[in-house]
GROMACS .gro file of C-alpha atoms in nm:
model
  368
    1MET     CA    1   1.732   4.842   6.227
    2GLY     CA    2   1.958   4.550   6.289
    3ALA     CA    3   2.307   4.411   6.256
    4GLN     CA    4   2.497   4.210   5.999
    5LYS     CA    5   2.831   4.031   6.036
    6SER     CA    6   3.038   3.806   5.810
    7ILE     CA    7   3.292   3.564   5.961
    8HIS     CA    8   3.554   3.361   5.773
    9ALA     CA    9   3.664   3.037   5.937
   10GLY     CA   10   3.912   2.858   5.712
   11LYS     CA   11   3.733   2.804   5.380
   12ALA     CA   12   3.391   2.846   5.541
   13LYS     CA   13   3.196   3.172   5.550
   14ILE     CA   14   2.937   3.256   5.814
   15ASP     CA   15   2.685   3.536   5.757
   16VAL     CA   16   2.473   3.652   6.052
   17ASN     CA   17   2.190   3.898   6.000
   18VAL     CA   18   1.974   4.009   6.294
   19ASP     CA   19   1.669   4.233   6.221
   20LEU     CA   20   1.516   4.422   6.512
   21THR     CA   21   1.286   4.632   6.291
   22HIS     CA   22   1.049   4.337   6.257
   23LYS     CA   23   0.970   4.364   6.629
   24LEU     CA   24   0.815   4.704   6.575
   25CYS     CA   25   0.644   4.614   6.244
   26GLY     CA   26   0.510   4.290   6.388
   27ALA     CA   27   0.363   4.465   6.690
   28LEU     CA   28   0.192   4.729   6.474
   29LEU     CA   29   0.064   4.514   6.185
   30VAL     CA   30   0.038   4.153   6.290
   31PRO     CA   31  -0.151   4.022   6.596
   32SER     CA   32   0.050   3.788   6.807
   33LEU     CA   33  -0.024   3.421   6.733
   34ARG     CA   34   0.127   3.274   7.048
   35ASN     CA   35   0.262   3.371   7.383
   36SER     CA   36   0.628   3.455   7.313
   37SER     CA   37   0.807   3.557   7.632
   38GLY     CA   38   1.160   3.425   7.568
   39PRO     CA   39   1.456   3.668   7.543
   40PHE     CA   40   1.503   3.595   7.169
   41SER     CA   41   1.133   3.570   7.077
   42GLN     CA   42   1.117   3.917   6.919
   43ILE     CA   43   1.439   3.886   6.716
   44VAL     CA   44   1.411   3.814   6.345
   45GLY     CA   45   1.730   3.707   6.171
   46ARG     CA   46   1.919   3.472   5.937
   47VAL     CA   47   2.232   3.265   5.982
   48SER     CA   48   2.403   3.139   5.663
   49ILE     CA   49   2.703   2.905   5.658
   50LYS     CA   50   2.878   2.821   5.327
   51HIS     CA   51   3.168   2.589   5.269
   52PRO     CA   52   3.317   2.540   4.915
   53ASP     CA   53   3.474   2.197   4.979
   54ILE     CA   54   3.315   2.020   5.274
   55PHE     CA   55   3.426   1.663   5.195
   56GLY     CA   56   3.742   1.731   4.990
   57GLY     CA   57   3.577   1.663   4.654
   58SER     CA   58   3.452   2.015   4.577
   59GLU     CA   59   3.115   1.946   4.738
   60LYS     CA   60   2.952   2.271   4.846
   61LEU     CA   61   2.770   2.304   5.176
   62ASP     CA   62   2.496   2.560   5.232
   63LEU     CA   63   2.333   2.581   5.575
   64LEU     CA   64   2.056   2.839   5.625
   65TRP     CA   65   1.852   2.922   5.933
   66ASP     CA   66   1.574   3.176   5.910
   67LYS     CA   67   1.399   3.277   6.235
   68GLY     CA   68   1.081   3.482   6.230
   69LEU     CA   69   0.854   3.606   6.510
   70GLN     CA   70   0.644   3.288   6.499
   71ASP     CA   71   0.828   3.058   6.258
   72SER     CA   72   1.166   2.908   6.181
   73ASN     CA   73   1.323   2.725   5.885
   74VAL     CA   74   1.649   2.528   5.871
   75VAL     CA   75   1.788   2.409   5.535
   76VAL     CA   76   2.105   2.200   5.485
   77ALA     CA   77   2.206   2.147   5.116
   78ILE     CA   78   2.509   1.962   4.978
   79ARG     CA   79   2.572   2.024   4.613
   80ARG     CA   80   2.782   1.776   4.408
   81PRO     CA   81   3.011   1.914   4.140
   82ARG     CA   82   2.899   1.817   3.791
   83PRO     CA   83   2.961   1.950   3.437
   84GLU     CA   84   2.741   2.243   3.343
   85TRP     CA   85   2.560   2.053   3.071
   86LEU     CA   86   2.440   1.784   3.314
   87SER     CA   87   2.159   1.821   3.571
   88GLN     CA   88   2.287   1.960   3.901
   89GLN     CA   89   2.227   1.749   4.211
   90SER     CA   90   2.166   1.868   4.560
   91PHE     CA   91   2.093   1.663   4.877
   92ILE     CA   92   1.863   1.859   5.100
   93ILE     CA   93   1.752   1.825   5.463
   94GLN     CA   94   1.494   2.080   5.587
   95HIS     CA   95   1.294   2.139   5.902
   96SER     CA   96   1.040   2.416   5.945
   97ILE     CA   97   0.778   2.528   6.198
   98THR     CA   98   0.506   2.770   6.084
   99PRO     CA   99   0.173   2.884   6.228
  100GLU     CA  100  -0.110   2.737   6.019
  101ILE     CA  101  -0.345   3.039   5.995
  102ALA     CA  102  -0.437   3.035   5.625
  103VAL     CA  103  -0.671   2.728   5.661
  104HIS     CA  104  -0.739   2.700   6.038
  105GLY     CA  105  -0.711   3.065   6.141
  106MET     CA  106  -1.019   3.263   6.234
  107PRO     CA  107  -1.120   3.562   6.008
  108VAL     CA  108  -1.165   3.887   6.198
  109ASN     CA  109  -1.225   4.256   6.117
  110ARG     CA  110  -1.441   4.186   5.815
  111LEU     CA  111  -1.200   3.929   5.671
  112SER     CA  112  -0.904   4.179   5.672
  113GLN     CA  113  -0.709   3.978   5.933
  114MET     CA  114  -0.672   3.616   6.052
  115GLY     CA  115  -0.648   3.521   6.418
  116SER     CA  116  -0.464   3.217   6.543
  117GLY     CA  117  -0.634   2.878   6.539
  118GLY     CA  118  -0.373   2.741   6.777
  119ILE     CA  119  -0.232   2.503   6.509
  120ASN     CA  120   0.129   2.495   6.387
  121ILE     CA  121   0.290   2.278   6.119
  122SER     CA  122   0.620   2.108   6.191
  123ARG     CA  123   0.758   1.974   5.863
  124PHE     CA  124   1.069   1.758   5.820
  125SER     CA  125   1.188   1.684   5.467
  126THR     CA  126   1.484   1.505   5.314
  127GLY     CA  127   1.549   1.435   4.951
  128VAL     CA  128   1.729   1.512   4.624
  129ASP     CA  129   1.696   1.820   4.401
  130LEU     CA  130   1.774   1.778   4.027
  131ALA     CA  131   1.804   2.097   3.829
  132GLU     CA  132   1.838   2.072   3.450
  133PRO     CA  133   2.067   2.339   3.290
  134PRO     CA  134   1.848   2.623   3.161
  135SER     CA  135   1.816   2.654   2.789
  136THR     CA  136   1.842   3.018   2.676
  137LYS     CA  137   1.800   3.170   2.334
  138TRP     CA  138   1.916   3.526   2.274
  139SER     CA  139   1.849   3.768   1.993
  140THR     CA  140   1.905   4.139   1.968
  141LYS     CA  141   1.564   4.215   2.124
  142THR     CA  142   1.426   3.894   2.270
  143ASN     CA  143   1.532   3.656   2.546
  144ILE     CA  144   1.372   3.312   2.572
  145ARG     CA  145   1.451   3.101   2.881
  146PHE     CA  146   1.331   2.759   2.987
  147GLU     CA  147   1.412   2.587   3.317
  148LEU     CA  148   1.323   2.244   3.459
  149GLU     CA  149   1.370   2.133   3.818
  150ALA     CA  150   1.269   1.810   3.995
  151PHE     CA  151   1.258   1.718   4.365
  152PHE     CA  152   1.230   1.383   4.531
  153LEU     CA  153   1.137   1.433   4.895
  154ILE     CA  154   1.035   1.226   5.198
  155GLN     CA  155   0.820   1.437   5.423
  156HIS     CA  156   0.700   1.395   5.784
  157VAL     CA  157   0.440   1.658   5.871
  158SER     CA  158   0.333   1.694   6.236
  159LEU     CA  159   0.066   1.925   6.375
  160ILE     CA  160   0.141   2.086   6.710
  161ASN     CA  161  -0.025   2.345   6.936
  162ASP     CA  162   0.126   2.671   7.058
  163ASP     CA  163   0.295   2.483   7.345
  164GLY     CA  164   0.465   2.240   7.104
  165ARG     CA  165   0.250   1.936   7.191
  166PRO     CA  166   0.119   1.709   6.913
  167ILE     CA  167  -0.251   1.746   6.827
  168ASN     CA  168  -0.484   1.578   6.577
  169LEU     CA  169  -0.804   1.780   6.619
  170ASP     CA  170  -0.887   2.147   6.565
  171HIS     CA  171  -1.079   2.362   6.815
  172ASP     CA  172  -1.411   2.226   6.682
  173GLY     CA  173  -1.299   1.863   6.719
  174PHE     CA  174  -1.241   1.795   6.346
  175PRO     CA  175  -0.930   1.600   6.228
  176ILE     CA  176  -0.651   1.814   6.098
  177THR     CA  177  -0.448   1.534   5.930
  178CYS     CA  178  -0.537   1.278   5.667
  179SER     CA  179  -0.420   0.986   5.881
  180GLY     CA  180  -0.624   1.089   6.187
  181THR     CA  181  -0.313   1.094   6.402
  182SER     CA  182  -0.095   1.394   6.480
  183HIS     CA  183   0.118   1.347   6.167
  184ASP     CA  184   0.114   1.253   5.801
  185ASN     CA  185   0.392   1.086   5.600
  186MET     CA  186   0.445   1.112   5.228
  187VAL     CA  187   0.697   1.061   4.951
  188VAL     CA  188   0.668   1.344   4.702
  189LEU     CA  189   0.801   1.379   4.349
  190LYS     CA  190   0.785   1.743   4.252
  191GLN     CA  191   0.859   1.888   3.910
  192GLU     CA  192   0.875   2.259   3.831
  193SER     CA  193   0.908   2.405   3.477
  194GLN     CA  194   0.949   2.773   3.388
  195TYR     CA  195   0.930   2.940   3.054
  196ALA     CA  196   0.995   3.309   2.991
  197VAL     CA  197   1.004   3.537   2.684
  198ALA     CA  198   1.102   3.904   2.718
  199ASP     CA  199   1.201   4.203   2.511
  200ASP     CA  200   1.212   4.579   2.572
  201ASN     CA  201   0.832   4.631   2.550
  202LYS     CA  202   0.672   4.313   2.687
  203PHE     CA  203   0.732   3.990   2.869
  204SER     CA  204   0.556   3.659   2.921
  205ARG     CA  205   0.615   3.396   3.194
  206LEU     CA  206   0.470   3.052   3.251
  207ASN     CA  207   0.536   2.839   3.555
  208PHE     CA  208   0.411   2.478   3.605
  209GLN     CA  209   0.436   2.290   3.937
  210ILE     CA  210   0.331   1.927   3.971
  211GLU     CA  211   0.355   1.723   4.298
  212GLN     CA  212   0.286   1.352   4.302
  213GLY     CA  213   0.244   1.161   4.629
  214LEU     CA  214   0.392   0.821   4.569
  215PRO     CA  215   0.225   0.507   4.728
  216LEU     CA  216   0.535   0.347   4.876
  217LEU     CA  217   0.355   0.247   5.193
  218SER     CA  218  -0.018   0.181   5.243
  219LYS     CA  219  -0.081   0.459   5.498
  220TRP     CA  220   0.122   0.727   5.318
  221LEU     CA  221  -0.061   1.002   5.127
  222ILE     CA  222  -0.132   0.944   4.754
  223PHE     CA  223  -0.224   1.263   4.560
  224ASN     CA  224  -0.151   1.474   4.259
  225ARG     CA  225  -0.116   1.852   4.316
  226PHE     CA  226  -0.104   2.092   4.021
  227LYS     CA  227  -0.036   2.467   4.008
  228CYS     CA  228   0.010   2.696   3.706
  229VAL     CA  229   0.099   3.067   3.706
  230ALA     CA  230   0.085   3.266   3.380
  231SER     CA  231   0.180   3.637   3.367
  232LYS     CA  232   0.202   3.895   3.098
  233GLY     CA  233   0.352   4.247   3.106
  234VAL     CA  234   0.314   4.518   2.843
  235ARG     CA  235   0.467   4.866   2.839
  236VAL     CA  236   0.222   5.150   2.771
  237GLY     CA  237   0.453   5.443   2.714
  238PRO     CA  238   0.660   5.480   3.033
  239ALA     CA  239   0.406   5.281   3.235
  240LEU     CA  240   0.386   4.900   3.274
  241LEU     CA  241   0.071   4.687   3.289
  242VAL     CA  242   0.115   4.341   3.440
  243ALA     CA  243  -0.156   4.075   3.470
  244SER     CA  244  -0.119   3.725   3.614
  245LEU     CA  245  -0.349   3.426   3.645
  246THR     CA  246  -0.298   3.142   3.895
  247GLY     CA  247  -0.489   2.814   3.888
  248ALA     CA  248  -0.436   2.516   4.115
  249SER     CA  249  -0.601   2.188   4.213
  250ILE     CA  250  -0.531   1.870   4.409
  251VAL     CA  251  -0.669   1.517   4.351
  252GLY     CA  252  -0.647   1.221   4.588
  253ASP     CA  253  -0.559   1.204   4.957
  254MET     CA  254  -0.558   1.540   5.127
  255ALA     CA  255  -0.507   1.682   5.473
  256PRO     CA  256  -0.688   2.017   5.549
  257HIS     CA  257  -0.355   2.206   5.570
  258GLN     CA  258  -0.287   2.115   5.204
  259ALA     CA  259  -0.586   2.316   5.081
  260PHE     CA  260  -0.520   2.613   4.856
  261SER     CA  261  -0.578   2.928   5.059
  262ILE     CA  262  -0.698   3.254   4.901
  263GLY     CA  263  -0.647   3.599   5.046
  264GLY     CA  264  -0.348   3.800   5.168
  265TYR     CA  265  -0.059   4.001   5.030
  266GLY     CA  266   0.054   3.737   4.780
  267SER     CA  267  -0.302   3.656   4.670
  268ILE     CA  268  -0.593   3.899   4.712
  269ARG     CA  269  -0.488   4.220   4.891
  270GLY     CA  270  -0.740   4.365   5.136
  271TYR     CA  271  -0.798   4.030   5.305
  272GLY     CA  272  -0.616   3.840   5.574
  273GLU     CA  273  -0.412   3.532   5.479
  274GLY     CA  274  -0.659   3.265   5.367
  275ALA     CA  275  -0.960   3.483   5.471
  276VAL     CA  276  -1.133   3.455   5.128
  277GLY     CA  277  -1.138   3.076   5.121
  278SER     CA  278  -0.950   2.745   5.116
  279GLY     CA  279  -1.043   2.466   4.882
  280ARG     CA  280  -0.921   2.179   4.668
  281SER     CA  281  -0.900   2.416   4.373
  282CYS     CA  282  -0.854   2.789   4.326
  283LEU     CA  283  -0.832   3.059   4.061
  284VAL     CA  284  -0.671   3.398   4.134
  285MET     CA  285  -0.617   3.694   3.899
  286ASN     CA  286  -0.389   3.990   3.978
  287THR     CA  287  -0.357   4.309   3.773
  288GLU     CA  288  -0.123   4.601   3.842
  289PHE     CA  289  -0.055   4.921   3.655
  290THR     CA  290   0.264   5.105   3.756
  291VAL     CA  291   0.363   5.456   3.649
  292PRO     CA  292   0.709   5.618   3.715
  293LEU     CA  293   0.676   5.930   3.935
  294SER     CA  294   1.047   6.002   3.953
  295LYS     CA  295   1.379   5.828   3.886
  296ARG     CA  296   1.332   5.584   4.177
  297LEU     CA  297   0.966   5.624   4.275
  298GLU     CA  298   0.667   5.451   4.107
  299GLY     CA  299   0.297   5.469   4.168
  300ALA     CA  300   0.074   5.163   4.130
  301LEU     CA  301  -0.298   5.083   4.086
  302PHE     CA  302  -0.403   4.721   4.138
  303MET     CA  303  -0.698   4.488   4.141
  304ASP     CA  304  -0.698   4.132   4.276
  305CYS     CA  305  -0.977   3.876   4.258
  306GLY     CA  306  -1.015   3.505   4.318
  307THR     CA  307  -1.238   3.210   4.393
  308ASP     CA  308  -1.218   2.858   4.539
  309LEU     CA  309  -1.433   2.738   4.249
  310GLY     CA  310  -1.688   2.600   4.494
  311SER     CA  311  -1.446   2.338   4.625
  312ALA     CA  312  -1.450   2.435   4.997
  313HIS     CA  313  -1.685   2.144   5.078
  314LEU     CA  314  -1.430   1.898   4.931
  315VAL     CA  315  -1.171   1.979   5.200
  316PRO     CA  316  -1.185   1.731   5.497
  317GLY     CA  317  -1.353   1.891   5.794
  318TYR     CA  318  -1.486   2.186   5.586
  319PRO     CA  319  -1.273   2.446   5.770
  320ALA     CA  320  -1.356   2.734   5.529
  321ILE     CA  321  -1.733   2.669   5.553
  322ARG     CA  322  -1.726   2.643   5.932
  323GLN     CA  323  -1.533   2.973   5.957
  324GLY     CA  324  -1.777   3.155   5.723
  325LYS     CA  325  -1.532   3.232   5.445
  326PRO     CA  326  -1.713   3.360   5.134
  327GLY     CA  327  -1.512   3.157   4.880
  328HIS     CA  328  -1.461   3.455   4.651
  329GLY     CA  329  -1.337   3.811   4.688
  330VAL     CA  330  -1.215   4.128   4.521
  331GLY     CA  331  -0.949   4.376   4.642
  332LEU     CA  332  -0.870   4.719   4.494
  333GLY     CA  333  -0.606   4.968   4.586
  334TYR     CA  334  -0.302   5.173   4.511
  335GLY     CA  335   0.058   5.184   4.626
  336LEU     CA  336   0.410   5.322   4.599
  337ARG     CA  337   0.734   5.147   4.492
  338LEU     CA  338   1.069   5.293   4.591
  339ASN     CA  339   1.370   5.137   4.414
  340SER     CA  340   1.706   5.153   4.593
  341HIS     CA  341   2.033   4.960   4.598
  342LEU     CA  342   1.892   4.759   4.894
  343GLY     CA  343   1.591   4.645   4.694
  344GLN     CA  344   1.239   4.767   4.623
  345PHE     CA  345   1.036   4.909   4.914
  346ARG     CA  346   0.663   4.862   4.864
  347VAL     CA  347   0.361   5.017   5.032
  348ASP     CA  348   0.008   4.911   4.932
  349TYR     CA  349  -0.329   5.044   5.046
  350ALA     CA  350  -0.612   4.793   4.970
  351VAL     CA  351  -0.986   4.781   5.018
  352ASN     CA  352  -1.178   4.454   5.010
  353ALA     CA  353  -1.538   4.382   4.909
  354LEU     CA  354  -1.658   4.453   5.267
  355GLN     CA  355  -1.501   4.805   5.252
  356ARG     CA  356  -1.234   4.703   5.503
  357LYS     CA  357  -0.903   4.889   5.449
  358THR     CA  358  -0.558   4.737   5.493
  359VAL     CA  359  -0.203   4.877   5.450
  360TYR     CA  360   0.083   4.642   5.349
  361PHE     CA  361   0.457   4.706   5.378
  362GLY     CA  362   0.714   4.489   5.197
  363ILE     CA  363   1.071   4.476   5.066
  364ASN     CA  364   1.176   4.285   4.753
  365SER     CA  365   1.547   4.214   4.810
  366LEU     CA  366   1.776   4.226   4.509
  367THR     CA  367   1.930   3.896   4.613
  368SER     CA  368   1.603   3.706   4.640
   0.00000   0.00000   0.00000
């Protein structure tokens, strides 16, 4: 339930999408993280502005503002025209505010939900995105694709409370930044590589992400953050079996909010976001078996499991240990997938290791 409108102003195009359904879903499924009493606090929407020639040299402007119930994200990107065989350059400015519940939230209801810890992350980034042209090899049955993308970003990360005031300690009096102040600064070089092979009966994907904190100034964070996701899908008759393995680790300077959180819809279903653990390292495995029930409807069985590899005590302030997170967990369940022209509607019913049951609703947009 909502409204969508497109406006053309000269060469520019403005898309406005307001979603009022999220107000109902948020009230039913997600506990409120802060006191939101403003007239627009319960509106979820997106404003997108595109201009094909902002400076007269075919430079493309993309401005995107996403507003959630508790978060917001603004991205301004200017893309320079370059030949297709050269790396594509984009200049990016981004500002986001998100509740930090995965690390500093409080597990409730047998780890099935996370309550607010009163901490929010305000992140300002500016930098350059370099995307190499993808190399693709086609045959009659197999598609092989490799992509490489690099980011050079300057980030200013501030920690604020629910009233918007800067803070540097959590509710137990432990520091929540690496610097000890209310903010951390860093220069990050990020590289992401993707490799995919697919045919009619199976597919394989491999994704590498490496972030390097560069020591340009003495008080800025120096670290190396690594994440790898490998997935494999195999058709078994009309059904599809998909398994994925995610491993990640960080070495060097680290603020607590940089820890890898485990638990939640995109990790281990049946748990709240970050309720299983948060550590310097993690390992998560997801397995899902889907069977077509009709032309558009599919049924799914899944199992998720993961661990922080005993690294919770390596996170400054030991937030996961203080909150009693187990550091490992297993979730089992089943679900339905409805495919439509609007995207895929997903419903999952999950049970965690403490026999706590959770229902998840989601939509995978065709444009995402």
